Coordinates of C-alpha atoms in Angstrom, one line a residue:
Chain G
M1139 CA 0.0 0.0 0.0
K1140 CA 2.8 2.3 0.8
R1141 CA 3.9 2.0 -2.8
S1142 CA 0.6 3.2 -4.2
I1143 CA 0.4 6.1 -1.8
K1144 CA 4.0 7.1 -2.7
N1145 CA 3.1 6.8 -6.4
I1146 CA 0.1 9.0 -6.0
I1147 CA 2.1 11.6 -4.2
V1148 CA 4.7 11.4 -7.0
I1149 CA 1.9 11.8 -9.6
W1150 CA 0.5 14.9 -7.8
V1151 CA 4.0 16.5 -7.5
L1152 CA 4.6 15.8 -11.2
A1153 CA 1.2 17.2 -12.1
A1154 CA 2.0 20.3 -10.2
M1155 CA 5.3 20.6 -12.0
L1156 CA 3.5 20.0 -15.3
L1157 CA 1.1 22.9 -14.5
S1158 CA 3.8 25.2 -13.6
A1159 CA 5.7 24.3 -16.8
A1160 CA 2.7 24.6 -19.0
G1161 CA 2.7 28.2 -20.2
C1162 CA 6.4 28.5 -20.9
A1163 CA 7.3 26.7 -24.0
G1164 CA 9.4 27.9 -26.9
Q1165 CA 13.1 27.8 -27.6
Q1166 CA 15.8 30.2 -28.7
A1167 CA 17.7 28.9 -31.7
A1168 CA 21.1 27.7 -30.8
P1169 CA 23.9 29.6 -32.6
A1170 CA 26.2 27.5 -34.7
G1171 CA 29.5 26.6 -33.0
T1172 CA 30.5 24.7 -29.9
K1173 CA 28.8 26.7 -27.3
L1174 CA 25.3 25.4 -26.9
Q1175 CA 22.7 27.6 -25.3
G1176 CA 18.9 28.0 -25.2
T1177 CA 16.0 26.1 -23.7
I1178 CA 14.8 22.6 -24.6
T1179 CA 11.2 21.9 -23.7
V1180 CA 10.0 18.3 -23.4
S1181 CA 6.7 16.7 -22.5
G1182 CA 5.1 13.3 -22.8
A1183 CA 5.1 9.7 -21.5
W1184 CA 5.4 8.9 -17.8
A1185 CA 7.5 5.9 -18.7
L1186 CA 10.3 8.1 -20.1
Y1187 CA 10.0 11.0 -17.6
P1188 CA 12.6 9.8 -15.0
M1189 CA 15.1 9.0 -17.8
M1190 CA 14.6 12.3 -19.4
T1191 CA 15.2 14.3 -16.2
R1192 CA 18.4 12.3 -15.7
W1193 CA 19.6 13.1 -19.2
A1194 CA 18.7 16.8 -18.8
E1195 CA 20.6 17.0 -15.6
E1196 CA 23.7 15.4 -17.1
F1197 CA 23.5 17.5 -20.3
Q1198 CA 23.3 20.6 -18.2
K1199 CA 26.5 19.7 -16.5
L1200 CA 28.3 19.7 -19.8
Y1201 CA 26.5 22.8 -21.2
P1202 CA 25.5 25.0 -18.3
D1203 CA 23.8 27.5 -20.7
V1204 CA 21.2 25.0 -21.8
K1205 CA 18.0 25.0 -19.9
F1206 CA 15.5 22.2 -19.7
D1207 CA 11.8 22.3 -19.2
V1208 CA 10.6 18.7 -18.8
S1209 CA 7.0 17.7 -18.0
A1210 CA 5.0 14.4 -18.1
G1211 CA 1.4 14.0 -19.1
G1212 CA 1.1 10.9 -21.3
A1213 CA 2.4 9.8 -24.6
G1214 CA -0.5 11.5 -26.4
K1215 CA 0.2 14.8 -24.8
G1216 CA 3.9 14.5 -25.8
M1217 CA 2.9 13.8 -29.3
A1218 CA 0.3 16.6 -29.5
D1219 CA 2.6 19.1 -27.9
A1220 CA 5.5 18.2 -30.2
L1221 CA 3.3 18.4 -33.3
G1222 CA 1.6 21.5 -32.2
G1223 CA 4.9 23.3 -31.5
A1224 CA 4.2 23.6 -27.7
V1225 CA 7.4 21.7 -27.0
D1226 CA 10.6 20.8 -28.8
I1227 CA 10.6 17.1 -28.0
G1228 CA 7.7 14.7 -27.2
M1229 CA 8.3 11.5 -25.2
V1230 CA 6.3 8.6 -26.7
S1231 CA 6.4 5.2 -25.1
R1232 CA 4.4 3.4 -27.8
E1233 CA 4.6 3.0 -31.6
I1234 CA 3.9 6.1 -33.7
T1235 CA 0.7 5.7 -35.7
A1236 CA 0.4 6.4 -39.4
D1237 CA -1.9 9.4 -38.6
E1238 CA 0.8 11.0 -36.5
E1239 CA 3.5 10.3 -39.1
A1240 CA 1.4 12.0 -41.7
K1241 CA 1.2 15.1 -39.5
G1242 CA 5.0 15.4 -39.5
A1243 CA 6.1 13.3 -36.5
Y1244 CA 9.8 12.4 -36.7
W1245 CA 11.0 9.9 -34.2
V1246 CA 14.0 8.1 -32.9
A1247 CA 14.2 5.2 -30.5
V1248 CA 16.4 6.1 -27.5
T1249 CA 16.0 3.3 -25.0
K1250 CA 14.1 0.1 -24.3
D1251 CA 11.6 -1.1 -21.7
A1252 CA 9.6 -4.3 -21.4
V1253 CA 6.2 -5.3 -20.1
L1254 CA 6.2 -8.5 -18.0
P1255 CA 3.3 -10.7 -17.2
I1256 CA 2.8 -11.2 -13.5
V1257 CA 0.7 -13.4 -11.2
N1258 CA 0.2 -13.6 -7.5
A1259 CA 3.0 -15.5 -5.6
K1260 CA 0.3 -17.6 -3.9
N1261 CA -1.1 -18.8 -7.3
P1262 CA -2.5 -22.4 -6.9
V1263 CA -0.5 -23.7 -9.8
L1264 CA 2.6 -21.7 -9.4
Q1265 CA 4.9 -24.9 -9.5
D1266 CA 3.5 -25.9 -12.8
L1267 CA 3.7 -22.3 -14.2
T1268 CA 7.4 -22.1 -13.2
A1269 CA 8.1 -25.4 -14.8
R1270 CA 6.1 -25.0 -18.0
G1271 CA 6.1 -21.3 -18.7
F1272 CA 3.3 -19.5 -20.5
S1273 CA 2.8 -19.6 -24.2
K1274 CA 1.5 -16.7 -26.3
D1275 CA -1.6 -18.8 -27.1
T1276 CA -2.4 -19.2 -23.5
F1277 CA -2.2 -15.4 -23.0
I1278 CA -4.5 -14.9 -26.1
G1279 CA -6.9 -17.4 -24.6
I1280 CA -7.0 -15.4 -21.4
Y1281 CA -6.8 -11.8 -22.6
I1282 CA -8.4 -11.8 -26.0
T1283 CA -10.8 -14.7 -26.7
G1284 CA -11.6 -15.4 -23.0
E1285 CA -11.7 -19.2 -23.8
I1286 CA -9.3 -20.0 -20.9
T1287 CA -11.1 -19.3 -17.7
T1288 CA -9.5 -21.5 -15.0
W1289 CA -5.9 -22.0 -13.8
G1290 CA -6.5 -25.8 -14.4
Q1291 CA -6.9 -25.2 -18.1
V1292 CA -3.7 -23.2 -18.2
V1293 CA -1.6 -26.1 -16.9
G1294 CA -3.6 -29.0 -18.3
K1295 CA -5.1 -30.1 -15.0
P1296 CA -8.9 -29.9 -15.5
E1297 CA -9.5 -30.9 -11.9
I1298 CA -8.3 -27.5 -10.8
T1299 CA -11.3 -25.2 -11.2
D1300 CA -9.9 -22.0 -9.7
E1301 CA -11.1 -19.1 -11.9
I1302 CA -8.5 -16.8 -13.5
H1303 CA -9.1 -13.2 -12.3
V1304 CA -7.9 -11.1 -15.3
Y1305 CA -6.7 -7.6 -14.7
T1306 CA -5.7 -5.0 -17.2
R1307 CA -4.9 -1.3 -17.2
S1308 CA -7.9 1.1 -17.4
D1309 CA -5.8 4.0 -18.5
A1310 CA -4.5 4.2 -22.1
A1311 CA -0.8 3.9 -21.9
G1312 CA 2.3 2.4 -23.5
A1313 CA 2.4 -0.7 -21.4
P1314 CA -1.1 -2.1 -22.1
E1315 CA -0.7 -1.1 -25.8
T1316 CA 2.5 -3.0 -26.0
W1317 CA 1.0 -6.0 -24.2
A1318 CA -1.9 -6.0 -26.6
K1319 CA 0.5 -5.8 -29.5
Y1320 CA 2.2 -8.9 -28.3
L1321 CA -1.2 -10.6 -28.5
D1322 CA -1.7 -9.1 -32.0
K1323 CA -4.4 -6.7 -30.8
K1324 CA -5.1 -3.2 -29.5
Q1325 CA -5.5 -2.2 -25.9
E1326 CA -9.3 -1.8 -26.4
D1327 CA -9.4 -5.6 -27.2
L1328 CA -7.9 -6.7 -23.9
L1329 CA -10.4 -8.5 -21.5
G1330 CA -10.3 -8.1 -17.8
V1331 CA -11.1 -5.6 -15.0
G1332 CA -9.4 -2.3 -15.7
V1333 CA -7.3 -0.9 -12.9
F1334 CA -5.7 2.6 -13.0
G1335 CA -1.9 2.9 -13.4
D1336 CA 1.1 0.6 -13.1
P1337 CA 1.0 0.6 -9.3
G1338 CA -2.7 0.0 -9.2
L1339 CA -2.5 -3.1 -11.4
L1340 CA 0.4 -4.5 -9.4
E1341 CA -1.5 -3.9 -6.2
A1342 CA -4.6 -5.7 -7.6
V1343 CA -2.6 -8.8 -8.6
I1344 CA -0.6 -8.9 -5.3
K1345 CA -3.9 -8.9 -3.4
D1346 CA -5.6 -11.5 -5.5
P1347 CA -4.2 -15.1 -5.4
L1348 CA -6.0 -15.9 -8.6
G1349 CA -5.1 -12.7 -10.4
I1350 CA -3.0 -12.2 -13.5
G1351 CA -1.7 -8.8 -14.8
F1352 CA 1.2 -7.2 -16.5
N1353 CA 3.7 -4.4 -15.4
N1354 CA 6.5 -2.4 -16.7
L1355 CA 9.9 -3.9 -15.8
G1356 CA 10.6 -1.0 -13.4
Y1357 CA 7.5 -1.8 -11.4
A1358 CA 7.6 -5.6 -11.4
Y1359 CA 10.9 -5.8 -9.4
D1360 CA 11.8 -4.5 -6.1
N1361 CA 14.6 -2.0 -6.6
T1362 CA 16.6 -2.8 -3.5
S1363 CA 16.5 -6.6 -3.6
G1364 CA 16.3 -7.0 -7.4
K1365 CA 13.6 -9.7 -6.8
P1366 CA 10.0 -9.4 -8.0
V1367 CA 8.0 -7.2 -5.7
A1368 CA 6.8 -9.1 -2.6
G1369 CA 3.6 -11.1 -3.4
A1370 CA 4.1 -11.0 -7.1
F1371 CA 5.7 -13.5 -9.5
V1372 CA 7.0 -12.7 -12.9
L1373 CA 5.6 -15.3 -15.3
P1374 CA 8.1 -17.0 -17.6
I1375 CA 7.1 -16.6 -21.3
D1376 CA 7.6 -19.8 -23.1
N1377 CA 9.0 -18.1 -26.2
N1378 CA 10.3 -21.1 -28.1
A1379 CA 7.1 -23.0 -27.3
N1380 CA 8.8 -26.1 -26.1
G1381 CA 6.4 -26.6 -23.3
Q1382 CA 8.9 -25.8 -20.6
A1383 CA 10.4 -22.7 -19.1
D1384 CA 14.0 -22.6 -20.1
P1385 CA 16.6 -21.0 -17.8
E1386 CA 16.7 -17.9 -19.9
E1387 CA 12.9 -17.6 -19.9
L1388 CA 12.8 -17.5 -16.1
L1389 CA 13.3 -13.9 -15.1
E1390 CA 14.0 -14.3 -11.4
T1391 CA 15.8 -11.0 -10.9
K1392 CA 15.7 -7.5 -12.3
T1393 CA 19.3 -7.9 -13.6
E1394 CA 18.3 -11.1 -15.5
A1395 CA 15.3 -9.5 -16.9
M1396 CA 17.2 -6.5 -18.1
E1397 CA 19.9 -8.7 -19.7
M1398 CA 17.3 -10.8 -21.6
V1399 CA 15.6 -7.7 -22.9
A1400 CA 18.9 -6.1 -23.9
Q1401 CA 20.0 -9.2 -25.8
G1402 CA 16.7 -9.4 -27.5
K1403 CA 16.0 -12.9 -26.0
Y1404 CA 12.8 -11.5 -24.4
P1405 CA 10.3 -11.2 -27.1
S1406 CA 9.6 -7.8 -28.6
P1407 CA 6.8 -6.8 -28.0
P1408 CA 6.2 -7.0 -25.0
A1409 CA 9.7 -5.5 -25.0
R1410 CA 9.4 -2.0 -26.6
A1411 CA 11.4 0.9 -27.7
E1412 CA 10.9 4.3 -26.1
N1413 CA 10.8 7.1 -28.6
L1414 CA 11.6 10.8 -28.8
V1415 CA 9.4 12.7 -31.3
T1416 CA 10.0 16.0 -33.0
N1417 CA 8.0 18.0 -35.5
G1418 CA 10.0 17.2 -38.6
K1419 CA 13.7 16.4 -38.5
P1420 CA 15.3 18.3 -35.5
T1421 CA 18.0 20.9 -36.0
G1422 CA 20.4 22.9 -33.9
L1423 CA 20.3 22.5 -30.1
V1424 CA 17.6 19.8 -30.1
Q1425 CA 19.5 17.7 -32.7
A1426 CA 22.7 18.1 -30.6
F1427 CA 20.9 17.0 -27.5
I1428 CA 19.3 13.9 -29.1
E1429 CA 22.6 13.0 -30.6
W1430 CA 24.2 13.2 -27.2
V1431 CA 21.4 11.0 -25.7
L1432 CA 22.2 8.4 -28.3
T1433 CA 25.9 8.4 -27.6
E1434 CA 27.2 9.5 -24.2
G1435 CA 23.7 9.7 -22.8
Q1436 CA 23.4 5.9 -23.1
A1437 CA 25.8 5.6 -20.1
F1438 CA 23.0 6.6 -17.7
V1439 CA 20.3 4.3 -19.1
G1440 CA 21.2 1.3 -17.0
E1441 CA 21.4 3.0 -13.7
A1442 CA 18.1 4.8 -14.3
G1443 CA 16.5 1.3 -14.6
Y1444 CA 16.0 1.2 -18.4
V1445 CA 17.5 -1.2 -21.0
K1446 CA 20.0 -0.1 -23.5
L1447 CA 19.3 -0.5 -27.2
T1448 CA 21.6 -2.7 -29.1
Q1449 CA 24.5 -1.0 -31.0
D1450 CA 22.7 -1.7 -34.3
Q1451 CA 19.5 0.0 -33.1
L1452 CA 21.6 2.9 -31.7
D1453 CA 23.4 3.3 -35.0
A1454 CA 20.1 3.3 -36.9
S1455 CA 18.7 6.0 -34.6
L1456 CA 21.9 8.1 -35.0
K1457 CA 21.7 7.8 -38.7
K1458 CA 18.1 9.0 -38.6
I1459 CA 19.0 12.1 -36.5
R1460 CA 22.2 13.2 -38.2
Chain E
M147 CA -30.3 55.6 1.9
T148 CA -28.7 57.5 4.8
T149 CA -26.2 59.2 2.6
D150 CA -29.0 60.4 0.4
L151 CA -30.7 62.0 3.3
R152 CA -27.6 63.6 4.5
A153 CA -26.7 64.9 1.1
S154 CA -30.2 66.4 0.7
S155 CA -30.1 67.9 4.1
G156 CA -27.2 70.0 2.8
T157 CA -24.8 69.6 5.8
T158 CA -22.3 67.4 4.0
R159 CA -22.6 68.9 0.5
T160 CA -19.0 69.8 0.3
T161 CA -17.7 66.2 1.0
E162 CA -20.3 64.2 -0.9
P163 CA -20.1 64.2 -4.7
S164 CA -23.0 65.7 -6.6
L165 CA -26.2 63.7 -7.4
P166 CA -25.5 63.0 -11.1
R167 CA -22.0 61.7 -10.2
R168 CA -23.5 59.4 -7.5
R169 CA -26.1 58.2 -9.9
A170 CA -23.4 57.5 -12.5
K171 CA -21.4 55.5 -9.9
D172 CA -24.5 53.6 -9.0
W173 CA -25.3 52.8 -12.6
L174 CA -21.6 51.7 -13.2
A175 CA -21.6 49.5 -10.1
G176 CA -24.9 47.9 -11.1
K177 CA -23.6 47.1 -14.6
T178 CA -20.3 45.8 -13.4
F179 CA -21.8 43.5 -10.9
S180 CA -24.3 42.1 -13.3
A181 CA -21.5 41.6 -15.9
I182 CA -19.5 39.6 -13.3
A183 CA -22.6 37.7 -12.2
L184 CA -23.3 36.7 -15.8
L185 CA -19.7 35.5 -16.3
P186 CA -20.3 32.0 -15.1
I187 CA -23.2 31.6 -17.5
V188 CA -21.0 32.9 -20.4
I189 CA -18.2 30.5 -19.4
G190 CA -20.7 27.6 -19.2
I191 CA -22.0 28.4 -22.7
A192 CA -18.4 28.8 -24.0
I193 CA -17.5 25.4 -22.7
L194 CA -20.6 23.9 -24.3
I195 CA -19.8 25.5 -27.7
A196 CA -16.1 24.5 -27.6
L197 CA -17.1 20.9 -26.8
V198 CA -19.6 20.8 -29.7
L199 CA -17.1 22.2 -32.1
R200 CA -14.4 19.7 -31.0
T201 CA -16.9 16.8 -31.2
R202 CA -17.9 17.6 -34.8
P203 CA -15.3 15.4 -36.6
I204 CA -16.9 12.3 -35.1
L205 CA -20.5 13.5 -35.6
E206 CA -19.7 13.9 -39.3
I207 CA -18.9 10.2 -39.6
K208 CA -21.4 8.7 -37.2
P209 CA -25.0 9.8 -36.6
L210 CA -25.5 11.0 -33.0
W211 CA -28.1 8.3 -32.4
N212 CA -25.6 5.5 -33.3
L213 CA -23.1 7.0 -30.9
L214 CA -25.5 7.2 -28.1
T215 CA -27.0 3.7 -28.5
G216 CA -23.9 1.8 -29.8
H217 CA -22.7 -1.0 -27.4
T218 CA -19.2 -1.4 -28.8
W219 CA -16.3 0.8 -27.8
K220 CA -13.3 0.1 -30.1
P221 CA -12.2 3.6 -31.2
L222 CA -9.1 2.4 -33.1
Q223 CA -11.4 0.2 -35.3
G224 CA -13.9 3.0 -35.7
E225 CA -16.5 1.8 -33.2
F226 CA -17.7 4.5 -30.9
G227 CA -20.6 3.2 -28.8
F228 CA -21.2 5.4 -25.8
Y229 CA -24.1 3.4 -24.4
P230 CA -22.0 1.3 -21.9
F231 CA -20.5 4.5 -20.5
I232 CA -23.8 6.3 -20.1
A233 CA -25.3 3.2 -18.5
G234 CA -22.2 2.9 -16.2
T235 CA -22.6 6.6 -15.1
V236 CA -26.3 6.1 -14.4
W237 CA -25.8 2.8 -12.5
V238 CA -23.0 4.0 -10.3
T239 CA -24.8 7.3 -9.5
T240 CA -28.1 5.6 -8.8
V241 CA -26.5 3.0 -6.5
S242 CA -24.6 5.7 -4.6
I243 CA -27.7 7.9 -4.1
I244 CA -29.8 4.9 -2.9
L245 CA -27.1 4.1 -0.4
A246 CA -26.5 7.7 0.7
V247 CA -29.9 9.3 1.0
P248 CA -31.5 7.3 3.9
P249 CA -28.6 7.6 6.4
C250 CA -28.0 11.2 5.3
L251 CA -31.6 12.2 6.0
L252 CA -31.5 10.5 9.4
T253 CA -28.2 12.1 10.3
A254 CA -29.5 15.6 9.3
I255 CA -32.8 15.1 11.2
Y256 CA -30.9 14.0 14.3
L257 CA -28.5 16.9 14.1
A258 CA -31.2 19.5 13.4
E259 CA -33.9 18.2 15.8
Y260 CA -32.6 15.9 18.4
A261 CA -28.9 16.6 19.0
R262 CA -27.8 18.7 22.0
P263 CA -25.8 21.8 21.0
G264 CA -22.6 20.2 22.3
V265 CA -23.0 17.1 20.1
R266 CA -23.9 19.3 17.1
T267 CA -20.8 21.6 17.4
V268 CA -18.6 18.5 17.4
T269 CA -20.3 16.4 14.8
K270 CA -21.2 19.0 12.1
P271 CA -17.6 20.2 11.4
L272 CA -16.4 16.5 11.3
I273 CA -19.1 15.7 8.7
D274 CA -18.2 18.8 6.7
L275 CA -14.6 17.7 6.8
L276 CA -15.5 14.6 4.7
A277 CA -16.1 17.0 1.9
A278 CA -12.6 18.3 2.1
I279 CA -10.9 15.0 1.7
P280 CA -9.3 14.8 -1.8
S281 CA -11.1 12.3 -4.1
V282 CA -7.9 10.4 -4.8
V283 CA -7.7 9.6 -1.1
Y284 CA -11.2 8.2 -1.3
G285 CA -10.0 6.1 -4.2
V286 CA -7.1 4.7 -2.3
W287 CA -9.4 3.9 0.6
G288 CA -11.8 2.2 -1.9
V289 CA -9.1 0.0 -3.3
V290 CA -7.7 -1.0 0.1
V291 CA -10.9 -1.4 2.0
I292 CA -14.1 -1.4 -0.1
V293 CA -13.0 -3.5 -3.0
P294 CA -11.7 -6.4 -0.9
W295 CA -14.8 -6.1 1.3
V296 CA -17.1 -6.4 -1.7
E297 CA -15.1 -9.2 -3.1
D298 CA -14.7 -11.3 0.0
S299 CA -18.0 -10.6 1.9
I300 CA -20.8 -8.9 0.2
S301 CA -20.6 -10.4 -3.3
P302 CA -20.3 -14.1 -2.2
F303 CA -23.0 -13.6 0.5
L304 CA -25.6 -11.8 -1.6
G305 CA -24.7 -13.7 -4.7
K306 CA -25.3 -17.0 -2.9
W307 CA -28.6 -16.1 -1.3
L308 CA -30.2 -13.7 -3.8
G309 CA -28.2 -14.1 -7.0
G310 CA -30.3 -17.0 -8.2
V311 CA -33.5 -15.1 -7.7
I312 CA -32.7 -11.5 -8.4
P313 CA -30.5 -10.8 -11.4
L314 CA -29.4 -7.5 -9.7
F315 CA -27.2 -9.5 -7.3
A316 CA -26.0 -12.2 -9.8
T317 CA -22.6 -11.8 -11.4
D318 CA -19.7 -13.6 -13.0
N319 CA -17.2 -10.9 -12.0
P320 CA -14.9 -12.6 -9.5
T321 CA -13.3 -9.4 -8.3
G322 CA -14.5 -6.6 -6.1
Y323 CA -14.0 -3.9 -8.7
S324 CA -17.7 -3.2 -9.3
V325 CA -20.7 -0.8 -9.5
L326 CA -21.2 -1.5 -5.8
A327 CA -17.7 -0.5 -4.8
G328 CA -18.0 2.7 -6.8
G329 CA -21.4 3.4 -5.3
L330 CA -20.2 2.8 -1.8
V331 CA -17.2 5.2 -2.2
L332 CA -19.4 7.8 -3.9
A333 CA -22.1 7.5 -1.2
V334 CA -19.5 8.5 1.4
M335 CA -18.3 11.3 -0.8
V336 CA -21.7 12.9 -1.5
A337 CA -22.9 12.4 2.1
P338 CA -21.5 15.7 3.5
F339 CA -23.3 17.7 0.8
I340 CA -26.7 16.1 1.3
I341 CA -26.4 16.3 5.1
A342 CA -25.3 19.9 5.1
V343 CA -28.1 21.1 2.8
T344 CA -30.8 19.1 4.6
Y345 CA -29.6 20.3 8.0
E346 CA -29.6 23.9 6.9
V347 CA -33.0 23.7 5.3
M348 CA -34.5 22.1 8.5
H349 CA -32.9 24.9 10.5
T350 CA -34.8 27.5 8.4
V351 CA -38.2 26.0 9.4
P352 CA -39.6 28.6 11.9
E353 CA -39.4 27.6 15.5
G354 CA -43.1 28.6 15.9
M355 CA -44.2 25.7 13.8
R356 CA -42.5 23.2 16.1
E357 CA -43.9 25.0 19.1
A358 CA -47.4 24.9 17.7
S359 CA -47.2 21.2 17.0
L360 CA -45.7 20.4 20.4
A361 CA -48.3 22.5 22.1
V362 CA -51.2 20.4 20.8
G363 CA -49.5 17.3 22.3
A364 CA -47.6 15.9 19.3
T365 CA -44.4 14.0 20.1
R366 CA -41.0 15.1 18.7
W367 CA -41.2 12.5 15.9
Q368 CA -44.7 13.6 15.0
T369 CA -43.6 17.2 14.9
I370 CA -40.8 16.3 12.6
K371 CA -43.0 14.2 10.4
Y372 CA -46.0 16.5 10.1
A373 CA -44.6 20.0 10.7
V374 CA -40.9 20.1 9.8
L375 CA -40.3 17.6 7.0
P376 CA -43.2 18.7 4.7
R377 CA -41.9 22.3 4.9
A378 CA -38.3 21.3 4.4
L379 CA -39.0 18.8 1.6
P380 CA -38.1 21.0 -1.4
G381 CA -34.8 21.9 0.2
I382 CA -34.1 18.3 0.9
I383 CA -34.7 17.3 -2.7
A384 CA -32.4 20.2 -3.8
G385 CA -29.7 18.7 -1.5
V386 CA -30.2 15.2 -3.1
V387 CA -29.9 16.8 -6.5
L388 CA -26.7 18.6 -5.5
G389 CA -25.3 15.3 -4.3
S390 CA -26.3 13.5 -7.4
S391 CA -24.7 16.1 -9.7
R392 CA -21.5 15.6 -7.8
A393 CA -21.8 11.9 -8.0
L394 CA -22.4 12.1 -11.8
G395 CA -19.1 13.9 -12.4
E396 CA -16.8 12.4 -9.8
T397 CA -13.9 10.9 -11.6
M398 CA -10.8 9.8 -9.7
A399 CA -12.2 7.9 -6.8
V400 CA -14.8 6.0 -8.9
L401 CA -12.3 5.2 -11.6
M402 CA -10.0 3.5 -9.1
V403 CA -12.6 1.1 -7.9
V404 CA -15.2 0.6 -10.6
G405 CA -13.4 -1.9 -12.8
N406 CA -13.6 0.1 -16.1
V407 CA -15.0 -2.6 -18.4
A408 CA -16.9 -1.1 -21.4
K409 CA -20.0 -3.4 -21.0
V410 CA -23.4 -2.5 -19.8
P411 CA -23.7 -3.7 -16.2
T412 CA -26.7 -5.9 -15.3
S413 CA -25.8 -6.4 -11.6
I414 CA -24.4 -4.3 -8.9
F415 CA -21.4 -6.7 -8.8
D416 CA -20.6 -6.2 -12.4
P417 CA -17.8 -3.8 -13.4
A418 CA -18.9 -0.5 -15.0
Y419 CA -17.2 2.3 -16.9
P420 CA -18.6 5.8 -16.2
L421 CA -18.1 8.7 -18.6
P422 CA -15.7 10.7 -16.4
A423 CA -13.5 7.6 -16.0
L424 CA -13.4 7.1 -19.8
I425 CA -12.2 10.7 -20.3
A426 CA -9.6 10.5 -17.5
N427 CA -8.3 7.1 -18.6
N428 CA -7.7 8.0 -22.2
Y429 CA -7.4 11.7 -22.7
G430 CA -3.7 12.2 -21.9
E431 CA -2.6 9.3 -24.2
M432 CA -5.0 9.7 -27.1
L433 CA -5.4 13.4 -27.7
S434 CA -3.0 13.2 -30.6
I435 CA -5.3 10.8 -32.5
P436 CA -7.9 13.0 -34.2
L437 CA -11.1 10.8 -34.0
Y438 CA -10.3 9.4 -30.6
D439 CA -9.8 13.0 -29.4
A440 CA -13.2 14.0 -30.8
A441 CA -14.8 10.9 -29.3
L442 CA -13.5 11.7 -25.8
L443 CA -14.7 15.3 -26.1
G444 CA -18.0 13.9 -27.2
A445 CA -18.0 11.9 -24.0
A446 CA -17.4 15.2 -22.1
L447 CA -20.3 16.8 -24.0
I448 CA -22.6 13.9 -23.2
L449 CA -21.7 14.1 -19.5
L450 CA -22.3 17.9 -19.5
V451 CA -25.6 17.5 -21.2
I452 CA -26.7 14.7 -18.7
V453 CA -25.8 16.9 -15.7
L454 CA -27.5 19.9 -17.3
V455 CA -30.7 18.0 -18.1
F456 CA -30.7 16.4 -14.7
N457 CA -30.5 19.7 -13.0
I458 CA -33.0 21.5 -15.2
V459 CA -35.6 18.7 -14.9
S460 CA -35.2 18.5 -11.1
T461 CA -35.6 22.3 -10.8
L462 CA -38.8 22.1 -13.0
V463 CA -40.2 19.2 -11.0
L464 CA -39.4 21.0 -7.8
R465 CA -41.2 24.1 -9.0
H466 CA -44.2 22.1 -10.1
F467 CA -44.2 20.3 -6.8
I468 CA -44.3 23.3 -4.6
G469 CA -46.2 25.4 -7.0
R470 CA -43.9 28.4 -6.9
P471 CA -40.2 29.2 -7.6
E472 CA -37.9 28.2 -4.9
E473 CA -36.9 31.0 -2.5

């Protein structure tokens, strides 16, 4: 519970910051040359907000004349602000739609995150789940078609009739959208009771022994111990569909999970790229900043709890921005 | 009035401005105040117009009637059925009012008629304090206390004994996130409003009416029933209307406990998805997608119209009921 209250407080503080940042957008063009100065305004996804503030802080150490104005408010807000010219950079934690591209959205992937399926640690068939893993078809049966309704069906033991309590996110966000994409659908197609926010969904599953949900990597694990949050269990995804959870499919610690996502062994989606969006190809100061993010800025990705892109992906992003 | 008299008496002519100037001032003050008083109405109309304009893109594609009666909400596939959300709003509000009104009336009657002044001075501010608690705190309380309570106690109990007979209590929702959880949280949230208005209205009933009733030998309860309540009834109804309006628009607390499933509920244990929750859940993420944006503003427009119609109808009913405009 402490966690939810803390998160709510954080949300309110961020909202306050957002409000205070709201009227002052706009940027002075950076003069050519080595000395960067001006203001970079950023808004958008909650998922990228902590990372962006870290980058802004570090960039300012190098270029004290550059000021940042970072606010969060959802991927859609970041997109709308960037396209409407209210901010220089929008943070978008989902794929960019064709509509948005047509309106001039120009994006680069800067880091990675992953959505992990979770169940309650007291799940009646936890042993079997740990041994067998969860195939994509099983998830589809639970989240899309609704054909799988008991935990017994999941592990092939019809005598177990405990119902599956399906939870999803009520708020539109990158995580549920990515989860739905993994199941070849949209967020609006996901079944289950909608709970608000990452912490809310986690709380619902922790309190319900028959519950199943999904969380961003950063929320699924306890930061100090590196283990899944007390009461939750991260489901192994049986990616190669061999009917058992292989060692690399079992994500028992945060480090393991981050490694698997970084190496691309965890399927993508539900792993996803986090994007920075500008209105048209960026120039001047904004371009310099995004370039820095993709090079030296990557050093801070791991410690902020995000997953680095592979070198190939970084190169592709760099090529796009230069 | 007094200044007029003094001015005409001539003693203060040197300090008071001349009559035309005072008249001009008076005229200016009257106009300024009326302009300021009209401002809320202008703002209300401006909001309505803005919402209508922003909703137009979706109205051009789908007829209004289809939007209002459609059962499927899949905006990214072009399905914009608002009916489950309208139904969700009505369900949650109705349940909360049914739960809130009886205890609120009894509390107000007790405070206004029975309670000793000492009890009243302690209890009344505490009840008012309930109105000051932020809705997100109610939401957290709902998730921690109400949802598990509904899931573990109320739903299994009522479902077992009444579910088979009365569909209102039957459900296949195994969780506590439900219409009832939303209604319970809302009932506590609107209680201070209903209690405060009812209490104040009963206070305005002249003491003479009570004395007359008591003098002919009526008991306290008879006095309340035959003398005080009939007189206070329009005000009490106004209080319930105020509470309902608040319940219709409450967002955060409801959204955290109500389950947010876009299906028309058939039981109080089903999840529901009220209009304010729809807007709050999606607006930040989807405002960059044109039709989705229009649909969400359409939801806001529908909510606004529901609240307006509800208020206008209740005012008219109230006027008809008492045969004259409310004082």
